[in-house]
Amino acid sequence: MTPASLSDALHAALTDAVADGTFALDPADLPTTVHVERPRQREHGDWATNIAMQLGKKAGMAPRAFAEELARRLAAVPGVSAVDVAGPGFLNITLLASAAGELVRTAVEAGAAFGRGDALAGESINLEFVSANPTGPIHIGGVRWAAVGDSLARIMQAAGAKVAREYYFNDHGGQIDRFAQSLLAAARGQDAPEDGYGGAYISEIADQVIAGAATAGRPDPRTLPDDEAQEAFRAAGVDLMFAEIKASLHAFGVDFDVYFHENSLHDSGAVDRAIARLRALGRIYEKDAATWLRTTDFGDDKDRVIIKSDGEAAYIAADLAYYLDKRERGFDRVIIMLGADHHGYVGRMMAMCAAFGDTPWTNLEILIGQMVNLLKDGQPVRMSKRAGTVVTIDDLVDAVGVDAARYSLARSSTDSMLDIDLDLLTKATNENPVFYVQYAHARTANVARNAADAGVRRADGFDASLLDHVAESVLIGALSEYPRVVAQAAELREPHRVARYLEMLAGSYHKWYDQCRVAPFGDEEVTDLHRTRLWLNDATRQVLANGLGLLGVSAPERM
RNA sequence: GCCCGCGUAGCUCAGUGGAUAGAGCGUCCGCCUCCGGAGCGGAAGGCCGAAGGUUCGAAUCCUUUCGCGGGCACCA
């Protein structure tokens, strides 16, 4: 019996009681799903619900009386061992070991599919994340979105959604011009321009541009007239930077389905078409030689310039076209992950969405994540390219490896600022909870090996009623929560829930391991208890592997 | 000034109205005669920033307030 089937049983009991008039409620008053949760205290049973406290008053009954009646009906359900009413009206439910343990078989047999669900079935989602400017390597701030975004994509896919990962590549505009100027200056041995980029990577890329031109038999770009030279460095430099970013992300385990170039929106006329569309809808006006979008009609603080008075498209013009492009590619849900420093965009982006006739927060969803704070010796360090204190995605991976990096970035809520202490990270890797979880997985693999050596085989027997140790019912309860954790993480867009869940599951497993032996001692005879425990061991292994997979973290057989 | 996020154990952080507020790391005490001790058991450590309110019940929701971070362009 799973929490879902228990929830269904509760719902059925409520429906019956309403139908026969015991509860003076309208069927519409009943929630579609009755929420059950694992009680904090083990003595409170396997599952608990507060439904009696929610509905009692509505039915004109004392919550406890309501609970008593519901308990009576639920106790008759097969698989339910005991139902107690506690406190103000909690229903504490204990399952028969045999009923609870069936989940173990379900999990093993479902394999990699265990935990997949339909919470997001039928949704076609475009998830944009990272989208760092190609003016330098991805630094530690951007890495957070790489880890969280990719995990979110995996989780939403597990929840049944069709997801495209997308990276928006800002290869147009002033920042890129400054990047090109910086490359040119470095190539000619000059100082970086005002507001330019001065890191060591700039001269490295400049050298590569020069070398690339030589290989291709083109003239040395340094010798061209200024504007041609700058364009040569721009075109080649952006490509090189792009390749580097892509390679770094790939090494981090993150591959995008689409790398979308902003330039293409301008070149293809998509920007003009988007503006024409809005003009036809009456959302556009001209003022002070600029073209404006009336975003204040849709809740924005002020109207936004989309074509500047110098005739150039403002940044948001490309956003209009990009959003429209995504929608026209068939995505009914466009999700964009942005850092807190871009929070100011939300209002205008939602207004833009509404201006097209779409529904803000439904067709367009913007997730704001707080920034990463870099610490050294416990003190915050301001990252500066000149001071050499920039920490890139590659630095992080070199220091701690992909698993530890991804896990530590994905395990906390993006609503919270994240402190990353480099010194701590580089020397004390065992302080990362990822190893606690991975070790649990390695341990399940080891137990399985030992069991196999001792001649314990799953196929020879499974008797769920034998899983009656407290540690086993706790572990089974933990396993049974996994599908709902995945669904919830997907719906709330919160991958960290999966990580926290895995830590809890690993804890339950370690405790079980300590108390319940799987492989027989010495010449002890192999019994169904050993076999059934091997099922439980393997079910845990499967869930740990599935969960780590959603985070893009490996599940090692040995450590 | 206005908008958003966050103030929970020594540190880093979970906890989308429920029962005695949790984990990892750090500190202290135990456990290798049998599945790997990267583990387990136990202890210490909290006025959940503060004050009001909502209700059977608030770390969680509302208001106010203090502190920290971020944002308020014809930059991208």
XYZ file of C-alpha atoms (C1' of nucleotides) in Angstrom:
635
model
C 0.000 0.000 0.000
C 1.420 3.313 -1.108
C 0.641 6.778 0.239
C -1.317 7.353 -2.959
C -3.502 4.284 -2.475
C -3.942 5.134 1.206
C -5.018 8.599 0.169
C -7.510 7.049 -2.234
C -8.846 4.806 0.523
C -9.353 7.819 2.750
C -11.137 9.633 -0.006
C -13.399 6.645 -0.601
C -14.211 6.403 3.103
C -15.087 10.098 3.183
C -17.219 9.817 0.060
C -19.134 6.890 1.561
C -19.730 8.713 4.818
C -21.027 11.742 2.951
C -23.229 9.568 0.750
C -24.886 7.823 3.680
C -25.372 11.082 5.525
C -22.943 10.423 8.372
C -20.984 13.527 7.455
C -23.145 16.542 6.668
C -20.995 17.677 3.796
C -21.383 18.370 0.132
C -19.223 16.031 -1.962
C -17.716 19.202 -3.418
C -16.311 20.023 0.022
C -14.011 17.027 -0.159
C -10.502 17.689 -1.436
C -9.649 15.799 -4.611
C -6.727 14.167 -2.867
C -6.492 13.615 0.860
C -3.101 14.627 2.097
C -1.219 12.006 4.087
C 2.209 12.561 5.539
C 4.771 10.659 7.501
C 4.549 11.707 11.142
C 7.670 13.045 12.755
C 7.331 10.686 15.669
C 7.674 7.051 14.842
C 5.150 6.085 17.566
C 2.496 7.957 15.650
C 2.359 5.246 13.040
C 3.274 5.006 9.401
C 1.112 7.791 8.049
C -0.967 10.617 9.437
C -3.609 12.976 8.135
C -5.214 16.117 9.489
C -8.280 15.819 7.290
C -10.655 15.521 10.260
C -9.519 18.885 11.591
C -10.077 20.453 8.204
C -13.508 18.997 7.576
C -14.888 18.496 11.067
C -16.072 22.034 11.571
C -17.570 22.203 8.078
C -19.566 19.068 8.881
C -20.709 20.556 12.157
C -18.858 17.954 14.165
C -16.045 18.086 16.684
C -12.852 17.190 14.830
C -12.229 14.281 17.176
C -15.693 12.855 16.620
C -15.236 13.239 12.890
C -11.877 11.510 13.196
C -13.323 8.645 15.241
C -15.925 7.938 12.591
C -13.394 8.112 9.768
C -10.999 5.892 11.723
C -13.714 3.260 12.115
C -14.274 3.160 8.376
C -10.602 3.213 7.443
C -9.729 0.397 9.837
C -11.781 -1.929 7.645
C -9.587 -1.269 4.606
C -7.364 -4.231 3.682
C -3.720 -3.586 4.506
C -4.506 -1.139 7.303
C -3.393 -2.479 10.644
C -4.493 0.262 13.026
C -6.005 3.713 12.956
C -5.718 5.928 16.027
C -7.131 9.323 16.765
C -4.656 11.580 18.505
C -4.451 15.121 19.802
C -6.991 17.521 18.370
C -8.020 15.071 15.636
C -5.027 13.593 13.871
C -5.566 10.250 12.274
C -2.527 8.068 12.829
C -2.433 5.102 10.493
C -0.346 1.981 10.775
C -0.120 -0.419 7.865
C 0.395 -4.150 7.935
C 4.030 -4.930 7.178
C 2.856 -7.081 4.293
C 0.907 -4.207 2.733
C 3.617 -1.607 3.262
C 6.321 -3.945 1.995
C 4.665 -4.496 -1.341
C 6.097 -1.145 -2.302
C 9.546 -2.726 -2.228
C 8.631 -5.092 -5.027
C 6.989 -2.267 -6.950
C 10.117 -0.133 -6.757
C 12.474 -2.911 -7.815
C 10.287 -3.963 -10.699
C 9.733 -0.413 -11.908
C 13.496 0.121 -11.879
C 14.596 3.401 -13.415
C 10.940 4.278 -13.997
C 10.151 4.294 -10.279
C 9.373 7.864 -9.329
C 8.319 8.951 -12.780
C 4.830 10.338 -12.836
C 2.296 12.401 -14.681
C 2.171 15.558 -12.563
C 3.306 17.553 -15.599
C 2.005 15.239 -18.278
C 1.133 16.923 -21.555
C 3.103 20.075 -20.823
C 5.553 21.313 -23.376
C 8.137 23.356 -21.542
C 10.973 25.524 -22.754
C 13.450 25.989 -19.936
C 16.036 28.682 -20.423
C 18.911 28.922 -17.974
C 22.521 30.068 -17.618
C 22.429 32.271 -20.749
C 25.626 33.950 -19.568
C 27.106 36.536 -21.893
C 29.828 35.153 -24.165
C 32.234 37.800 -22.942
C 34.000 35.469 -20.547
C 33.922 32.044 -18.955
C 30.999 31.029 -16.784
C 31.766 32.009 -13.233
C 30.499 30.597 -10.012
C 27.283 32.596 -10.087
C 26.256 31.125 -13.416
C 27.217 27.638 -12.363
C 24.411 27.584 -9.847
C 21.869 27.914 -12.636
C 23.618 25.260 -14.657
C 23.302 22.790 -11.786
C 19.812 23.787 -10.727
C 18.438 24.288 -14.221
C 19.632 20.987 -15.587
C 18.284 19.153 -12.544
C 14.986 20.941 -12.882
C 14.793 19.857 -16.507
C 15.429 16.251 -15.509
C 12.843 16.461 -12.743
C 10.170 18.001 -14.942
C 10.823 15.308 -17.516
C 10.423 12.680 -14.815
C 7.091 14.313 -14.002
C 5.958 13.726 -17.563
C 6.695 17.052 -19.224
C 8.372 17.504 -22.571
C 11.300 19.803 -21.815
C 13.748 21.649 -24.023
C 16.851 23.090 -22.388
C 17.767 26.362 -23.964
C 20.702 28.757 -23.688
C 20.244 32.307 -24.953
C 23.439 33.597 -26.321
C 23.725 37.395 -26.170
C 25.995 37.905 -29.129
C 24.668 41.333 -29.961
C 24.985 44.774 -28.470
C 27.276 46.914 -26.398
C 28.782 44.251 -24.155
C 29.929 42.283 -27.148
C 31.372 45.431 -28.712
C 33.395 46.022 -25.571
C 34.492 42.400 -25.602
C 35.703 42.816 -29.186
C 37.478 46.070 -28.347
C 39.165 44.370 -25.424
C 40.395 41.532 -27.633
C 41.738 43.961 -30.172
C 43.464 46.038 -27.502
C 45.056 42.951 -25.975
C 46.194 41.745 -29.387
C 47.865 45.073 -30.043
C 49.442 45.129 -26.592
C 47.335 48.036 -25.420
C 45.524 48.468 -22.137
C 41.969 47.250 -21.896
C 39.495 50.000 -22.796
C 37.323 51.727 -20.246
C 34.518 49.328 -19.175
C 36.324 46.599 -21.070
C 37.426 43.139 -20.064
C 40.910 42.641 -18.704
C 41.252 39.045 -17.587
C 44.038 36.766 -18.733
C 41.545 34.844 -20.838
C 41.173 37.905 -23.058
C 44.749 37.767 -24.298
C 44.504 33.993 -24.641
C 41.494 34.324 -26.877
C 43.087 37.171 -28.784
C 46.089 34.918 -29.458
C 43.793 32.160 -30.628
C 42.008 34.531 -32.978
C 45.334 35.549 -34.499
C 46.482 31.943 -34.765
C 43.160 30.954 -36.298
C 43.421 33.620 -38.960
C 46.955 32.505 -39.807
C 45.872 28.876 -40.115
C 43.024 29.873 -42.400
C 45.361 31.919 -44.527
C 43.630 35.173 -43.690
C 45.534 38.384 -42.988
C 46.590 39.105 -39.411
C 43.469 40.778 -37.949
C 45.648 43.201 -35.984
C 46.763 44.838 -39.180
C 43.264 45.580 -40.472
C 41.672 49.008 -40.162
C 40.172 49.487 -36.702
C 36.554 48.729 -37.500
C 37.369 45.691 -39.619
C 39.820 44.463 -37.016
C 37.276 44.806 -34.275
C 34.737 42.904 -36.334
C 37.255 40.152 -37.016
C 37.980 39.802 -33.315
C 34.307 39.966 -32.491
C 33.256 37.220 -34.842
C 36.102 34.857 -34.052
C 36.268 35.727 -30.367
C 32.601 35.072 -29.763
C 32.866 31.730 -31.485
C 35.834 30.744 -29.364
C 34.163 31.876 -26.170
C 31.013 30.072 -27.172
C 32.927 26.841 -27.753
C 34.649 27.178 -24.414
C 31.406 27.758 -22.534
C 29.768 24.841 -24.283
C 32.706 22.567 -23.466
C 32.728 23.637 -19.813
C 29.021 22.982 -19.477
C 29.386 19.621 -21.156
C 32.117 18.663 -18.711
C 29.710 19.714 -15.983
C 27.132 17.305 -17.357
C 24.902 19.989 -18.809
C 24.003 19.909 -22.482
C 21.450 22.208 -24.011
C 19.041 21.243 -26.736
C 19.180 24.699 -28.246
C 21.835 27.397 -28.113
C 19.927 30.365 -29.392
C 21.839 33.318 -30.811
C 20.385 36.735 -30.171
C 21.952 37.937 -33.398
C 19.756 35.593 -35.384
C 16.657 37.423 -34.156
C 17.959 40.677 -35.587
C 19.263 39.134 -38.796
C 16.125 37.173 -39.584
C 13.750 40.064 -39.128
C 12.102 38.336 -36.181
C 12.469 41.478 -34.090
C 10.703 43.573 -36.709
C 7.922 41.030 -36.996
C 7.399 40.945 -33.232
C 7.171 44.718 -33.125
C 4.768 44.753 -36.062
C 2.586 42.269 -34.244
C 2.459 44.472 -31.152
C 1.839 47.529 -33.271
C -1.164 45.815 -34.814
C -2.398 45.073 -31.316
C -2.109 48.781 -30.484
C 0.579 48.373 -27.818
C 3.157 50.595 -29.494
C 3.658 54.354 -29.634
C 6.355 56.813 -30.683
C 7.793 59.458 -28.389
C 11.034 61.465 -28.322
C 12.168 59.786 -31.536
C 11.996 56.374 -29.855
C 9.512 53.521 -30.138
C 7.806 52.471 -26.919
C 5.881 49.479 -25.706
C 2.999 50.398 -23.425
C 3.869 47.892 -20.699
C 2.157 50.015 -18.034
C -1.128 48.700 -19.411
C -0.072 45.372 -17.979
C 1.293 46.249 -14.573
C 4.808 47.441 -15.352
C 6.168 50.541 -13.534
C 6.951 52.391 -16.721
C 6.688 51.995 -20.443
C 9.737 50.535 -22.157
C 11.729 51.740 -25.107
C 12.068 49.009 -27.690
C 13.676 51.031 -30.500
C 16.074 53.634 -29.194
C 16.156 57.144 -30.625
C 19.376 56.238 -32.437
C 17.452 53.585 -34.341
C 19.050 50.627 -32.566
C 16.861 47.966 -31.024
C 16.861 47.989 -27.245
C 17.596 44.721 -25.468
C 13.974 44.041 -24.737
C 13.175 44.113 -28.471
C 15.038 40.867 -28.885
C 13.251 39.473 -25.835
C 9.926 40.126 -27.523
C 11.010 38.276 -30.623
C 12.609 35.488 -28.629
C 9.512 34.903 -26.543
C 7.347 34.864 -29.643
C 9.742 32.466 -31.317
C 9.527 30.026 -28.429
C 5.759 30.164 -28.415
C 5.665 29.610 -32.163
C 7.916 26.607 -31.754
C 5.057 25.051 -29.818
C 6.010 25.567 -26.187
C 2.981 26.394 -24.096
C 5.131 27.117 -21.102
C 8.205 29.321 -21.343
C 10.328 29.230 -18.193
C 13.318 31.500 -17.704
C 15.714 31.227 -14.786
C 17.363 34.488 -13.837
C 19.669 35.700 -11.107
C 18.419 38.158 -8.509
C 20.337 40.897 -10.288
C 17.816 40.565 -13.110
C 14.805 40.748 -10.881
C 13.851 44.099 -12.367
C 12.980 42.379 -15.647
C 10.113 40.406 -14.293
C 7.534 43.183 -14.470
C 8.311 44.182 -18.027
C 8.605 40.587 -19.222
C 5.220 39.707 -17.792
C 3.754 42.842 -19.302
C 5.236 41.845 -22.640
C 3.689 38.403 -22.298
C 0.304 39.967 -21.616
C 0.740 42.428 -24.474
C 0.917 39.474 -26.847
C -2.361 38.255 -25.396
C -0.784 35.486 -23.333
C -1.270 34.807 -19.641
C 1.579 35.900 -17.382
C 2.847 33.240 -14.975
C 1.187 30.574 -17.076
C 2.638 30.887 -20.552
C 5.644 32.716 -19.171
C 7.231 31.875 -15.876
C 10.316 33.576 -14.490
C 12.268 31.948 -11.698
C 14.461 34.304 -9.734
C 17.372 32.722 -7.919
C 19.536 34.437 -5.359
C 23.206 34.880 -5.972
C 26.216 32.925 -4.874
C 28.464 34.569 -2.343
C 32.095 33.616 -2.643
C 33.977 33.349 0.647
C 37.649 33.058 1.383
C 38.701 32.385 4.973
C 35.116 33.074 5.936
C 35.216 36.537 4.409
C 33.223 37.543 1.338
C 35.340 38.092 -1.736
C 34.198 40.338 -4.500
C 34.989 38.612 -7.740
C 37.162 40.754 -9.904
C 38.655 39.757 -13.201
C 41.587 42.096 -12.634
C 42.298 40.824 -9.151
C 42.245 37.269 -10.389
C 39.532 36.280 -7.916
C 37.094 35.063 -10.521
C 36.112 31.487 -9.898
C 34.915 29.745 -13.019
C 32.947 26.598 -13.606
C 36.178 24.866 -14.565
C 37.899 25.984 -11.354
C 35.054 24.563 -9.338
C 35.068 21.248 -11.165
C 38.854 20.984 -10.890
C 38.638 21.642 -7.165
C 35.861 19.291 -6.108
C 34.679 17.325 -9.116
C 31.376 17.410 -10.917
C 29.393 15.404 -8.376
C 30.284 17.479 -5.337
C 29.942 20.730 -7.259
C 26.544 19.931 -8.714
C 25.229 18.542 -5.488
C 26.305 21.423 -3.302
C 24.818 23.927 -5.747
C 21.549 22.058 -6.157
C 20.831 21.096 -2.564
C 19.711 24.471 -1.293
C 16.698 26.550 -2.216
C 17.372 29.136 -4.896
C 15.470 31.602 -2.713
C 18.457 31.594 -0.385
C 21.736 33.214 -1.032
C 24.414 30.583 -1.159
C 27.773 30.903 0.536
C 30.558 28.960 -1.109
C 33.778 28.814 0.831
C 36.465 27.871 -1.619
C 39.025 26.857 0.976
C 36.528 24.606 2.672
C 35.436 23.171 -0.615
C 38.895 22.409 -1.890
C 40.315 20.713 1.177
C 37.486 19.018 3.013
C 35.481 17.235 0.376
C 34.002 14.804 2.886
C 32.029 17.670 4.347
C 29.772 17.577 1.336
C 26.583 15.601 2.041
C 26.806 14.159 -1.456
C 29.239 11.602 -0.091
C 26.795 10.550 2.575
C 24.267 9.808 -0.133
C 26.729 8.266 -2.542
C 28.164 6.127 0.205
C 24.721 4.781 0.958
C 24.406 3.813 -2.687
C 27.842 2.197 -2.755
C 26.857 0.334 0.372
C 23.706 -1.065 -1.243
C 25.872 -2.304 -4.089
C 28.274 -3.903 -1.650
C 25.470 -5.569 0.269
C 24.070 -6.917 -2.976
C 27.473 -8.352 -3.887
C 27.835 -10.028 -0.509
C 24.332 -11.416 -0.710
C 24.988 -12.826 -4.165
C 28.185 -14.478 -2.912
C 26.197 -16.075 -0.112
C 23.661 -17.458 -2.545
C 20.851 -15.064 -1.717
C 18.708 -14.497 -4.786
C 15.670 -12.255 -5.076
C 13.944 -14.635 -7.451
C 13.833 -17.349 -4.767
C 11.386 -15.546 -2.535
C 9.741 -12.383 -1.320
C 7.554 -12.144 1.758
C 6.747 -8.546 2.596
C 5.309 -9.493 5.982
C 8.840 -10.333 7.161
C 9.859 -6.674 6.901
C 8.555 -5.899 10.365
C 11.591 -4.346 12.007
C 11.148 -0.691 12.967
C 14.124 0.255 10.807
C 12.533 -1.474 7.847
C 9.161 0.173 8.149
C 10.937 3.509 8.394
C 12.983 2.718 5.313
C 9.937 1.499 3.376
C 8.060 4.640 4.351
C 10.951 6.731 3.064
C 11.019 4.843 -0.229
C 7.305 5.273 -0.706
C 7.633 9.027 -0.481
C 9.932 9.275 -3.468
C 7.346 9.607 -6.259
C 5.621 12.437 -4.470
C 8.901 14.215 -3.799
C 9.671 14.158 -7.508
C 6.216 15.434 -8.414
C 6.427 18.187 -5.832
C 9.919 19.228 -6.888
C 8.673 19.448 -10.471
C 5.552 21.429 -9.661
C 7.323 23.856 -7.356
C 10.430 24.037 -9.586
C 12.552 23.160 -6.561
C 15.214 20.547 -7.304
C 16.723 20.895 -3.846
C 13.823 18.860 -2.486
C 15.208 15.816 -4.230
C 18.619 16.293 -2.642
C 17.165 16.744 0.827
C 15.013 13.718 0.350
C 18.017 11.626 -0.646
C 19.863 12.668 2.489
C 16.909 11.532 4.549
C 16.665 8.268 2.625
C 20.396 7.617 2.977
C 20.046 8.120 6.728
C 17.193 5.622 6.910
C 19.230 3.150 4.919
C 22.357 3.466 7.053
C 20.303 2.898 10.189
C 18.625 -0.122 8.651
C 21.959 -1.512 7.525
C 23.199 -1.242 11.066
C 20.308 -3.232 12.465
C 19.133 -5.582 9.758
C 21.555 -7.992 8.224
C 20.987 -9.057 4.620
C 23.608 -11.701 3.886
C 23.496 -14.746 6.179
C 26.223 -15.205 8.774
C 28.820 -17.888 8.044
C 27.114 -21.178 7.289
C 23.659 -19.912 8.241
C 20.903 -21.128 5.952
C 19.491 -18.698 3.395
C 15.891 -17.871 4.257
C 13.113 -15.734 2.862
C 14.102 -13.075 5.358
C 17.500 -12.712 3.662
C 15.882 -12.718 0.247
C 13.222 -10.214 1.187
C 15.791 -7.924 2.758
C 17.794 -8.105 -0.442
C 14.684 -6.833 -2.222
C 14.541 -3.937 0.207
C 18.248 -3.279 -0.238
C 17.880 -3.265 -3.995
C 14.792 -1.073 -3.897
C 16.763 1.471 -1.885
C 19.630 1.242 -4.307
C 17.255 1.926 -7.177
C 15.695 4.963 -5.561
C 19.071 6.404 -4.574
C 20.306 5.918 -8.133
C 17.151 7.416 -9.629
C 17.301 10.426 -7.332
C 20.990 11.073 -7.888
C 20.302 10.813 -11.596
C 17.788 13.635 -11.340
C 20.547 15.774 -9.868
C 23.086 14.792 -12.489
C 25.229 13.154 -9.836
C 26.769 9.716 -10.283
C 25.744 6.719 -8.192
C 28.998 4.829 -7.613
C 29.136 1.069 -6.987
C 32.247 1.524 -4.851
C 33.935 4.529 -3.322
C 12.118 56.274 -1.577
C 9.830 51.913 -4.186
C 10.096 46.483 -5.558
C 11.993 41.237 -4.663
C 14.577 37.514 -1.605
C 16.607 36.092 3.014
C 17.188 36.376 8.777
C 16.041 28.918 12.182
C 21.953 25.078 16.480
C 28.957 27.488 16.704
C 29.061 27.170 10.746
C 26.335 25.905 5.975
C 21.307 25.181 5.364
C 16.164 22.129 5.288
C 11.305 22.654 7.061
C 4.701 25.771 0.954
C -0.885 25.921 8.995
C -0.034 20.633 12.665
C 1.977 16.749 17.449
C 8.437 17.261 21.405
C 11.523 22.603 15.147
C 15.571 18.974 11.853
C 20.182 17.452 8.790
C 25.326 17.866 7.471
C 29.841 19.814 9.332
C 32.221 21.184 14.118
C 32.492 19.704 19.846
C 32.045 15.652 23.713
C 31.044 10.159 25.078
C 30.306 5.169 23.278
C 30.254 0.996 19.039
C 34.745 -2.773 14.206
C 34.559 -11.686 16.926
C 31.437 -11.603 10.875
C 27.509 -7.036 4.819
C 32.923 -1.259 3.998
C 33.456 2.954 10.611
C 32.885 7.916 4.274
C 28.652 4.270 9.112
C 25.604 3.771 13.801
C 24.001 5.095 19.043
C 24.094 8.973 22.777
C 25.206 14.197 24.699
C 25.697 19.370 24.452
C 23.969 23.346 21.509
C 17.461 27.233 19.588
C 12.913 33.216 22.986
C 12.791 30.113 14.466
C 15.590 38.719 14.038
C 11.613 41.803 16.979
C 6.446 43.289 17.932
C 1.397 42.851 16.953
C -2.641 40.097 14.303
C -5.449 35.866 11.898
C -7.128 30.387 14.378
C -8.444 24.947 17.604
C -3.082 25.325 16.197
C 2.074 29.871 13.273
C 9.174 28.984 11.917
C 5.246 28.818 8.034
C -0.216 33.350 6.580
C -1.181 39.166 7.313
C 0.642 44.115 9.182
C 4.566 46.914 11.233
C 9.711 47.149 12.344
C 15.182 46.111 12.440
C 19.330 43.729 9.814
C 21.649 41.587 5.216
C 21.704 40.877 -0.178
C 19.809 42.306 -4.949
C 17.097 45.499 -8.302
C 14.791 50.195 -9.827
C 18.388 52.823 -18.023
C 16.797 54.978 -24.851
C 23.269 48.934 -20.607
C 23.185 44.087 -22.043
